[in-house]
Amino acid sequence: MSKRRAPAPRVAKQKMVAAPRSRLIAHWLAASFVTVIGTLLVMSTTGVRFGQGYFAYRYSPVKDLRTVRSTFVICIAALAAGAVWRLSLKQKWGGIMLTGALALAAGWLWGAPPTPLAQHAFNLRSMSSDGAFVTEAENVTALRGYLRMFDERLKRTPKEMGGTRVLSNPPGMTAIAYAVIHAWPPRVEPLGGIEKILVEQFDIPATNVTIVSNSLKVAAFLCAVWALACVAAYFLARLYLSPAGAAVVAIVMCFNPMTVHFVPGKDPAQLLTINLMLLGWLAGWEKRNCLWAAGAGAIGVVGATIGLIHIWIALAMVIATAWEGWVSRERGGIKRLTANGTAALAGAAAVLIGAYVSIGWNIPLQTFAEIRRFEGLQETFERNPAIWFAIGLPSFLLFTSPGLWTLVGLRAHQRSMDFGGRMALCTGAVMVITYLMGVTYELPRLWVAFLPLLTLGLAMDLGLLKGQGMHRPVAKALVLMVTVQILATAMHWTFLDVREAEYRLLSKRFYE
């Protein structure tokens, strides 16, 4: 008997699948790159005001210098692309190269701004920016009492506080700044290592060296936390994707215009608690492990003491999982959801009870007080709600990245409704709700927190990112995504001075 031939069209079929998918990726990358960068180029060239009132973003007055400094990103893009290529082909050194790319990215974000120490010191001293938390921390005599009585602090006016930044946020960021300052206190007599460099090499007056030192130390800590958030994003994506796919998604989550413009800062740094919360919840869901879910609840409470946006992220996450549990109820989806939710509540309760018993910090009471205070502060912001309702979303879209839009295109091309699709829809719905509630200003900064869940939802069911198909075509497509994502983000960074540090340092109008 002759041997039966094995059907061999499988390889050809994979090639046919990979080719149109690669063209689709190229089309979405090109279209989004031209739209976002082209629009910014036209706006900056013609001097179109980017926003309205106090919340308008300024164009960089030293764009040429920023452009020169952005060329270093080519090295980051090359290393990241090489890492993705090797991970796609299951070759050695991919993980080490990815770690190296992250280290270079963190170093670039710290040193890339013109006169970086001056900019970081200003941003972490400005009362309209994250400097409000550092200044507040310097005035805290006892952290335990401050946290316990923070709801009384909320009764003060913006004029008394020098701004609304502290009043519109929970006390967690102030506590972090306090911890950094006291764990690494400034040394003036005699001068410590950093203080000596500031005085001798940067001519900082001895009377100002303490506040500059404190600001730079908190800035360095926040930059390091952003790097850790990137690591957490990778492991979050690894729940569903291949190593190469997870690397691509982590880069889209964390290295994009919405993050790089505000690093070092509170909003990109809180991606760490967001990513860890999502990791705990989804790992508990997928692995049926209540310890992971309990960790998610505990981290969610800690994150909510830093930014109330964690509550909205948790809402979208739970709704998406409940939807998935209902669809898969015949496979025990409702039971899994109940177990996950119960464990998460137990973890959250442990933190709440621990905080109250140990230092008398009533986190739920203060959270409700913070929400009421935030609603009252909306009326004090100098903005036209009608104008911001019209320009808020377009402003946000101009901070989106080619990688995100490519995932949108791939997800739409797939058309099926699965867990990832439900997650992306729920995240988008929650974002719309916050928009309709009136949070239409500063969306590029405020909506940074939604990127992990939105990006993961768009990516988690794509076969391209799961490692399916021919390896080399997939590797080429993923390398293209990473390269364009990183380079487009660097180009975006050259246009704007979003926190006005350069404008104020050049004009000497520091705190007006």
Coordinates of C-alpha atoms in Angstrom, one line a residue:
M1 CA 0.0 0.0 0.0
S2 CA 1.3 3.4 -0.8
K3 CA 1.8 5.8 2.0
R4 CA -1.0 8.3 2.5
R5 CA 0.1 11.9 1.7
A6 CA -0.3 14.4 4.4
P7 CA -2.3 17.4 3.3
A8 CA 0.1 20.3 2.9
P9 CA -1.8 23.4 2.3
R10 CA -1.4 24.5 6.0
V11 CA 1.8 26.4 5.4
A12 CA 0.5 28.2 2.4
K13 CA -2.7 29.1 4.3
Q14 CA -0.6 30.7 7.0
K15 CA 1.3 32.7 4.5
M16 CA -2.0 33.9 3.0
V17 CA -3.2 35.0 6.4
A18 CA -0.1 36.8 7.4
A19 CA 0.3 38.8 4.2
P20 CA -3.0 40.7 4.3
R21 CA -2.6 41.2 8.1
S22 CA 0.8 42.8 7.5
R23 CA -0.6 45.1 4.9
L24 CA -3.4 46.0 7.3
I25 CA -0.9 46.8 10.0
A26 CA 1.1 49.0 7.7
H27 CA -2.0 50.9 6.5
W28 CA -3.2 51.6 10.1
L29 CA 0.3 52.7 11.2
A30 CA 0.8 55.0 8.2
A31 CA -2.7 56.6 8.5
S32 CA -2.5 57.2 12.2
F33 CA 1.0 58.5 12.0
V34 CA 0.2 61.0 9.3
T35 CA -3.0 62.1 10.9
V36 CA -1.6 62.7 14.4
I37 CA 1.8 64.0 13.6
G38 CA 0.7 65.9 10.5
T39 CA -2.1 67.7 12.5
L40 CA 0.3 68.6 15.3
L41 CA 2.8 69.9 12.7
V42 CA 0.2 72.1 11.0
M43 CA -1.1 73.4 14.4
S44 CA 2.3 74.3 15.7
T45 CA 3.4 75.9 12.5
T46 CA 0.3 78.0 12.2
G47 CA 0.2 78.8 15.9
V48 CA -3.3 77.3 16.6
R49 CA -4.0 77.4 20.3
F50 CA -4.0 73.8 21.7
G51 CA -6.9 74.0 24.1
Q52 CA -8.8 76.8 25.9
G53 CA -8.1 78.8 29.0
Y54 CA -5.9 77.5 31.8
F55 CA -5.8 74.0 30.4
A56 CA -4.4 74.8 27.0
Y57 CA -1.1 73.0 26.1
R58 CA 1.8 75.1 25.0
Y59 CA 4.1 74.3 22.1
S60 CA 7.7 73.9 23.0
P61 CA 9.7 77.2 22.6
V62 CA 12.8 75.0 22.0
K63 CA 11.4 72.6 19.5
D64 CA 14.7 72.4 17.5
L65 CA 16.6 71.4 20.6
R66 CA 14.0 68.8 21.5
T67 CA 14.3 67.4 18.0
V68 CA 18.0 66.9 18.4
R69 CA 17.6 65.2 21.8
S70 CA 14.8 62.9 20.4
T71 CA 17.3 61.3 18.0
F72 CA 18.5 59.1 20.8
V73 CA 15.2 57.3 20.6
I74 CA 16.4 55.6 17.5
C75 CA 18.7 53.5 19.7
I76 CA 15.7 52.6 21.9
A77 CA 13.6 51.7 18.9
A78 CA 16.3 49.6 17.4
L79 CA 16.9 47.7 20.7
A80 CA 13.2 47.2 21.3
A81 CA 12.6 46.0 17.7
G82 CA 15.5 43.6 18.0
A83 CA 14.0 42.3 21.3
V84 CA 10.6 41.7 19.6
W85 CA 12.2 40.0 16.6
R86 CA 14.2 37.6 18.8
L87 CA 11.2 36.9 21.1
S88 CA 9.0 36.2 18.0
L89 CA 11.5 33.7 16.7
K90 CA 12.1 32.3 20.2
Q91 CA 15.8 33.2 20.1
K92 CA 18.0 34.0 23.0
W93 CA 18.7 37.5 24.5
G94 CA 15.2 38.8 23.6
G95 CA 14.3 39.4 27.2
I96 CA 17.6 41.0 28.0
M97 CA 17.3 43.3 25.0
L98 CA 13.8 44.3 26.1
T99 CA 15.1 45.2 29.5
G100 CA 17.9 47.2 28.0
A101 CA 15.4 49.1 25.9
L102 CA 13.4 49.9 29.0
A103 CA 16.4 51.1 30.9
L104 CA 17.4 53.4 28.0
A105 CA 13.9 54.7 27.7
A106 CA 13.8 55.6 31.4
G107 CA 17.2 57.3 31.1
W108 CA 16.0 59.2 28.0
L109 CA 12.9 60.4 29.7
W110 CA 15.0 61.7 32.6
G111 CA 17.7 63.4 30.6
A112 CA 16.0 64.3 27.3
P113 CA 14.3 67.6 28.3
P114 CA 16.5 70.7 27.7
T115 CA 18.1 71.6 31.0
P116 CA 16.5 68.4 32.5
L117 CA 17.3 69.1 36.2
A118 CA 15.8 72.6 36.0
Q119 CA 12.6 71.2 34.3
H120 CA 12.2 68.3 36.8
A121 CA 12.8 70.6 39.7
F122 CA 10.3 73.1 38.5
N123 CA 7.6 70.5 37.7
L124 CA 8.0 68.9 41.1
R125 CA 7.8 72.4 42.7
S126 CA 5.0 74.0 40.7
M127 CA 1.7 74.2 42.7
S128 CA -0.3 73.6 39.5
S129 CA 1.5 70.4 38.8
D130 CA 2.9 67.5 40.9
G131 CA 5.0 70.0 42.8
A132 CA 2.0 70.6 45.0
F133 CA 2.4 67.2 46.5
V134 CA 6.1 67.8 47.3
T135 CA 5.4 71.1 48.9
E136 CA 2.5 69.6 50.9
A137 CA 4.8 66.8 52.0
E138 CA 7.4 69.2 53.2
N139 CA 4.8 70.8 55.5
V140 CA 3.6 67.5 57.0
T141 CA 5.0 67.1 60.5
A142 CA 3.5 63.6 61.2
L143 CA 2.2 61.5 58.3
R144 CA -0.1 59.4 60.5
G145 CA -2.0 62.5 61.7
Y146 CA -2.1 64.0 58.2
L147 CA -3.7 60.9 56.7
R148 CA -6.2 60.6 59.6
M149 CA -7.3 64.2 59.3
F150 CA -7.1 64.7 55.6
D151 CA -10.8 65.2 55.2
E152 CA -10.4 68.3 57.4
R153 CA -7.7 69.5 55.1
L154 CA -10.2 69.3 52.2
K155 CA -12.2 72.1 53.7
R156 CA -9.6 74.7 52.8
T157 CA -9.9 76.9 49.8
P158 CA -7.7 76.7 46.7
K159 CA -6.3 80.1 47.6
E160 CA -5.2 78.8 51.0
M161 CA -3.7 75.7 49.4
G162 CA -2.0 77.6 46.6
G163 CA -4.0 75.7 43.9
T164 CA -6.4 72.8 43.5
R165 CA -3.9 69.9 42.9
V166 CA -3.9 68.6 46.5
L167 CA -7.6 69.3 47.0
S168 CA -8.6 67.3 43.9
N169 CA -6.6 64.2 44.7
P170 CA -6.5 61.7 47.6
P171 CA -3.5 62.0 50.0
G172 CA -1.6 59.0 48.6
M173 CA 0.8 61.0 46.4
T174 CA 1.6 63.4 49.3
A175 CA 2.4 60.3 51.4
I176 CA 4.7 59.0 48.7
A177 CA 6.5 62.3 48.5
Y178 CA 6.8 62.4 52.3
A179 CA 8.3 58.9 52.3
V180 CA 10.8 59.7 49.6
I181 CA 11.9 62.9 51.3
H182 CA 12.3 61.2 54.7
A183 CA 13.9 58.1 53.4
W184 CA 16.4 60.2 51.5
P185 CA 16.6 63.4 53.5
P186 CA 18.6 66.4 52.1
R187 CA 22.0 67.1 53.7
V188 CA 23.1 70.7 53.8
E189 CA 25.8 70.9 56.6
P190 CA 27.8 69.2 55.3
L191 CA 26.5 69.0 51.8
G192 CA 25.4 65.5 50.7
G193 CA 26.3 64.0 47.3
I194 CA 23.3 65.4 45.3
E195 CA 23.3 68.7 47.2
K196 CA 27.0 69.2 46.6
I197 CA 26.5 68.6 42.8
L198 CA 23.7 71.1 42.8
V199 CA 25.7 73.8 44.5
E200 CA 29.1 73.3 42.8
Q201 CA 28.1 72.3 39.3
F202 CA 24.7 74.0 38.8
D203 CA 25.2 77.1 41.0
I204 CA 22.1 76.4 43.1
P205 CA 22.1 78.8 46.1
A206 CA 22.6 77.1 49.4
T207 CA 19.2 78.5 50.6
N208 CA 17.4 76.7 47.8
V209 CA 19.3 73.5 47.6
T210 CA 17.0 71.6 50.0
I211 CA 13.8 72.3 48.0
V212 CA 15.6 71.5 44.7
S213 CA 17.0 68.3 46.1
N214 CA 13.6 67.2 47.4
S215 CA 12.0 67.9 44.1
L216 CA 14.6 66.0 42.1
K217 CA 14.5 63.0 44.4
V218 CA 10.7 62.7 44.1
A219 CA 11.0 63.1 40.3
A220 CA 13.6 60.3 40.1
F221 CA 11.4 58.0 42.2
L222 CA 8.4 58.7 39.9
C223 CA 10.5 57.9 36.9
A224 CA 11.6 54.6 38.4
V225 CA 7.9 53.8 39.3
W226 CA 7.0 54.4 35.6
A227 CA 9.7 51.9 34.6
L228 CA 8.2 49.3 37.0
A229 CA 4.8 50.0 35.5
C230 CA 6.2 48.9 32.2
V231 CA 7.4 45.6 33.7
A232 CA 3.9 45.1 35.3
A233 CA 2.3 45.8 31.9
Y234 CA 4.4 43.1 30.2
F235 CA 3.4 40.4 32.8
L236 CA -0.2 41.6 32.5
A237 CA -0.2 41.1 28.7
R238 CA 1.6 37.7 29.2
L239 CA -1.7 36.3 30.7
Y240 CA -3.0 36.2 27.1
L241 CA -0.2 36.9 24.7
S242 CA 3.1 35.5 23.5
P243 CA 6.3 37.1 24.8
A244 CA 6.7 39.1 21.6
G245 CA 3.0 40.1 21.7
A246 CA 3.2 41.1 25.3
A247 CA 6.3 43.2 24.6
V248 CA 4.5 45.1 21.9
V249 CA 1.4 45.7 24.0
A250 CA 3.4 46.8 27.0
I251 CA 5.2 49.4 24.8
V252 CA 1.9 50.6 23.4
M253 CA 0.5 50.9 27.0
C254 CA 3.4 52.7 28.5
F255 CA 5.5 54.4 25.8
N256 CA 3.1 56.7 24.1
P257 CA 2.5 60.5 23.9
M258 CA 0.1 60.4 26.9
T259 CA 2.8 59.1 29.1
V260 CA 6.1 60.5 27.9
H261 CA 4.9 64.1 28.1
F262 CA 4.2 63.6 31.8
V263 CA 7.1 61.4 33.0
P264 CA 8.2 61.9 35.7
G265 CA 4.8 62.6 37.3
K266 CA 2.0 61.1 39.3
D267 CA -0.3 60.1 36.4
P268 CA 2.2 57.9 34.5
A269 CA 3.5 56.5 37.8
Q270 CA 0.1 55.3 38.9
L271 CA 0.1 52.9 35.9
L272 CA 2.0 50.7 38.3
T273 CA -0.9 50.2 40.7
I274 CA -3.4 50.0 37.8
N275 CA -1.4 47.3 36.0
L276 CA -0.9 45.3 39.2
M277 CA -4.6 45.6 40.0
L278 CA -5.5 44.4 36.6
L279 CA -2.9 41.6 36.8
G280 CA -4.3 40.4 40.1
W281 CA -7.9 40.4 39.0
L282 CA -7.4 38.8 35.6
A283 CA -4.9 36.2 36.9
G284 CA -7.4 35.3 39.5
W285 CA -10.0 34.9 36.8
E286 CA -7.9 32.9 34.4
K287 CA -6.1 30.8 37.0
R288 CA -9.1 30.4 39.3
N289 CA -6.9 31.5 42.1
C290 CA -8.5 33.7 44.8
L291 CA -5.1 34.9 46.2
W292 CA -4.5 36.8 43.0
A293 CA -8.0 38.4 43.2
A294 CA -7.4 39.3 46.8
G295 CA -4.2 41.0 45.8
A296 CA -6.1 42.9 43.2
G297 CA -8.6 44.2 45.8
A298 CA -5.8 45.2 48.2
I299 CA -3.8 47.0 45.4
G300 CA -7.0 48.7 44.2
V301 CA -7.6 50.3 47.6
V302 CA -4.0 51.4 47.8
G303 CA -4.2 52.8 44.2
A304 CA -7.5 54.7 45.1
T305 CA -5.6 56.6 47.8
I306 CA -3.4 57.9 45.0
G307 CA -5.9 58.6 42.3
L308 CA -9.7 58.1 42.2
I309 CA -9.4 57.0 38.6
H310 CA -8.7 53.5 40.0
I311 CA -12.4 53.2 40.9
W312 CA -13.4 53.8 37.3
I313 CA -10.8 51.3 36.0
A314 CA -12.1 48.7 38.5
L315 CA -15.6 49.4 37.4
A316 CA -14.8 48.7 33.8
M317 CA -12.8 45.6 34.7
V318 CA -15.6 44.1 36.8
I319 CA -18.3 44.8 34.3
A320 CA -16.3 43.2 31.4
T321 CA -15.6 40.1 33.6
A322 CA -19.3 39.9 34.6
W323 CA -20.3 40.1 31.0
E324 CA -17.8 37.3 30.1
G325 CA -19.0 35.3 33.1
W326 CA -22.6 35.6 32.0
V327 CA -21.8 34.5 28.5
S328 CA -19.8 31.5 29.8
R329 CA -22.2 30.7 32.6
E330 CA -22.6 27.1 31.4
R331 CA -18.9 26.6 32.0
G332 CA -19.1 28.0 35.6
G333 CA -18.6 31.7 34.7
I334 CA -20.9 33.0 37.3
K335 CA -19.2 30.9 40.0
R336 CA -15.8 32.1 39.0
L337 CA -17.0 35.7 39.0
T338 CA -18.4 35.2 42.5
A339 CA -15.2 33.7 43.8
N340 CA -13.1 36.4 42.2
G341 CA -15.3 39.2 43.5
T342 CA -15.4 37.8 47.1
A343 CA -11.7 37.4 47.2
A344 CA -11.1 40.9 45.9
L345 CA -13.5 42.3 48.5
A346 CA -11.7 40.4 51.2
G347 CA -8.3 41.9 50.0
A348 CA -9.8 45.4 49.9
A349 CA -11.3 45.0 53.4
A350 CA -8.0 43.8 54.8
V351 CA -6.3 47.0 53.7
L352 CA -9.2 49.2 54.9
I353 CA -9.3 47.6 58.3
G354 CA -5.6 47.6 58.6
A355 CA -5.3 51.3 57.8
Y356 CA -8.1 52.2 60.3
V357 CA -6.8 50.0 63.2
S358 CA -3.1 50.9 62.8
I359 CA -3.4 54.7 62.3
G360 CA -7.1 55.6 62.4
W361 CA -7.2 56.3 58.7
N362 CA -10.8 56.0 57.5
I363 CA -10.2 55.5 53.8
P364 CA -13.9 55.1 52.7
L365 CA -14.9 58.3 54.6
Q366 CA -12.1 60.3 53.1
T367 CA -12.8 58.9 49.6
F368 CA -16.4 60.2 49.8
A369 CA -15.2 63.5 51.1
E370 CA -12.7 63.7 48.2
I371 CA -15.4 63.0 45.6
R372 CA -17.6 65.7 47.0
R373 CA -14.7 68.1 47.1
F374 CA -13.7 67.3 43.5
E375 CA -17.2 68.1 42.3
G376 CA -17.1 71.4 44.1
L377 CA -13.8 72.3 42.6
Q378 CA -15.1 71.9 39.0
E379 CA -16.8 75.3 39.4
T380 CA -13.6 77.0 40.3
F381 CA -11.8 75.9 37.1
E382 CA -11.6 78.7 34.6
R383 CA -12.9 76.9 31.5
N384 CA -15.9 77.0 29.2
P385 CA -17.7 73.7 29.5
A386 CA -19.3 74.0 26.0
I387 CA -16.0 74.6 24.4
W388 CA -14.3 71.8 26.2
F389 CA -17.1 69.4 25.4
A390 CA -16.3 70.1 21.7
I391 CA -12.5 70.1 21.9
G392 CA -11.8 67.7 24.7
L393 CA -12.1 64.5 22.8
P394 CA -10.2 65.8 19.7
S395 CA -7.4 66.9 22.0
F396 CA -7.2 63.4 23.5
L397 CA -7.1 61.9 20.1
L398 CA -4.1 63.9 19.2
F399 CA -2.2 62.2 22.0
T400 CA -3.1 58.7 20.8
S401 CA -0.4 56.5 19.2
P402 CA -0.1 54.6 16.0
G403 CA 0.2 51.3 17.9
L404 CA -3.2 51.9 19.6
W405 CA -4.9 52.7 16.3
T406 CA -3.4 49.6 14.7
L407 CA -4.9 47.5 17.4
V408 CA -8.2 49.1 16.9
G409 CA -8.0 48.3 13.1
L410 CA -6.9 44.7 13.8
R411 CA -9.7 44.2 16.3
A412 CA -12.3 45.7 14.0
H413 CA -11.1 43.4 11.2
Q414 CA -11.6 40.4 13.4
R415 CA -15.3 41.3 14.0
S416 CA -16.0 38.6 16.5
M417 CA -17.1 39.5 20.1
D418 CA -15.0 37.8 22.7
F419 CA -13.6 38.7 26.1
G420 CA -11.2 41.2 24.7
G421 CA -13.9 42.9 22.7
R422 CA -16.1 43.1 25.8
M423 CA -13.2 44.5 27.8
A424 CA -12.5 47.2 25.2
L425 CA -16.2 48.1 24.9
C426 CA -16.7 48.4 28.7
T427 CA -13.6 50.5 29.0
G428 CA -14.7 52.8 26.2
A429 CA -18.2 53.1 27.8
V430 CA -16.7 54.1 31.2
M431 CA -14.5 56.7 29.4
V432 CA -17.7 58.1 27.7
I433 CA -19.5 58.3 31.1
T434 CA -16.6 60.3 32.6
Y435 CA -16.7 62.6 29.6
L436 CA -20.5 63.2 29.9
M437 CA -20.0 63.9 33.6
G438 CA -18.0 66.9 32.6
V439 CA -14.4 65.7 32.8
T440 CA -13.6 66.9 29.3
Y441 CA -10.4 68.9 30.0
E442 CA -6.8 67.6 30.3
L443 CA -7.8 64.2 29.0
P444 CA -4.3 63.4 27.7
R445 CA -3.2 63.3 31.3
L446 CA -6.4 62.2 33.0
W447 CA -7.1 59.3 30.7
V448 CA -3.6 57.8 30.8
A449 CA -5.0 55.4 33.4
F450 CA -7.5 53.8 30.9
L451 CA -4.7 52.8 28.4
P452 CA -3.8 49.5 30.0
L453 CA -7.3 48.0 30.1
L454 CA -8.2 49.5 26.7
T455 CA -5.0 48.3 25.0
L456 CA -5.3 44.8 26.6
G457 CA -8.9 44.5 25.5
L458 CA -8.0 45.4 21.9
A459 CA -5.0 43.0 21.8
M460 CA -5.8 40.0 23.9
D461 CA -7.7 37.9 21.3
L462 CA -5.6 38.7 18.3
G463 CA -3.9 35.6 16.9
L464 CA -1.0 37.8 15.6
L465 CA -0.1 38.6 19.2
K466 CA -0.7 35.2 20.6
G467 CA 2.1 33.7 18.5
Q468 CA -0.1 32.1 15.8
G469 CA 0.9 31.9 12.2
M470 CA 4.3 32.0 10.4
H471 CA 7.0 33.3 12.7
R472 CA 9.0 35.5 10.3
P473 CA 6.0 37.4 8.8
V474 CA 4.6 37.9 12.4
A475 CA 8.0 39.1 13.6
K476 CA 8.3 41.6 10.8
A477 CA 4.8 42.9 11.5
L478 CA 5.4 43.3 15.2
V479 CA 8.8 44.9 14.6
L480 CA 7.2 47.5 12.4
M481 CA 4.5 48.2 15.0
V482 CA 7.1 48.7 17.7
T483 CA 9.4 50.9 15.6
V484 CA 6.7 53.2 14.4
Q485 CA 5.2 53.4 17.9
I486 CA 8.4 54.5 19.5
L487 CA 9.5 56.9 16.8
A488 CA 6.1 58.5 16.5
T489 CA 6.0 59.0 20.2
A490 CA 9.4 60.7 20.2
M491 CA 8.3 63.0 17.3
H492 CA 5.2 63.9 19.2
W493 CA 7.3 64.8 22.3
T494 CA 9.3 67.3 20.2
F495 CA 6.2 69.5 19.6
L496 CA 4.9 70.3 23.1
D497 CA 5.7 71.8 26.4
V498 CA 2.7 70.4 28.2
R499 CA 3.6 71.4 31.7
E500 CA 4.9 74.9 30.7
A501 CA 8.2 74.3 32.3
E502 CA 10.2 75.6 29.3
Y503 CA 8.0 78.6 28.8
R504 CA 8.2 79.6 32.5
L505 CA 11.9 79.0 32.9
L506 CA 12.6 81.1 29.8
S507 CA 10.2 83.9 30.6
K508 CA 11.1 83.9 34.3
R509 CA 7.4 83.8 35.1
F510 CA 7.8 80.9 37.4
Y511 CA 4.6 80.7 39.5
E512 CA 2.3 83.4 38.1

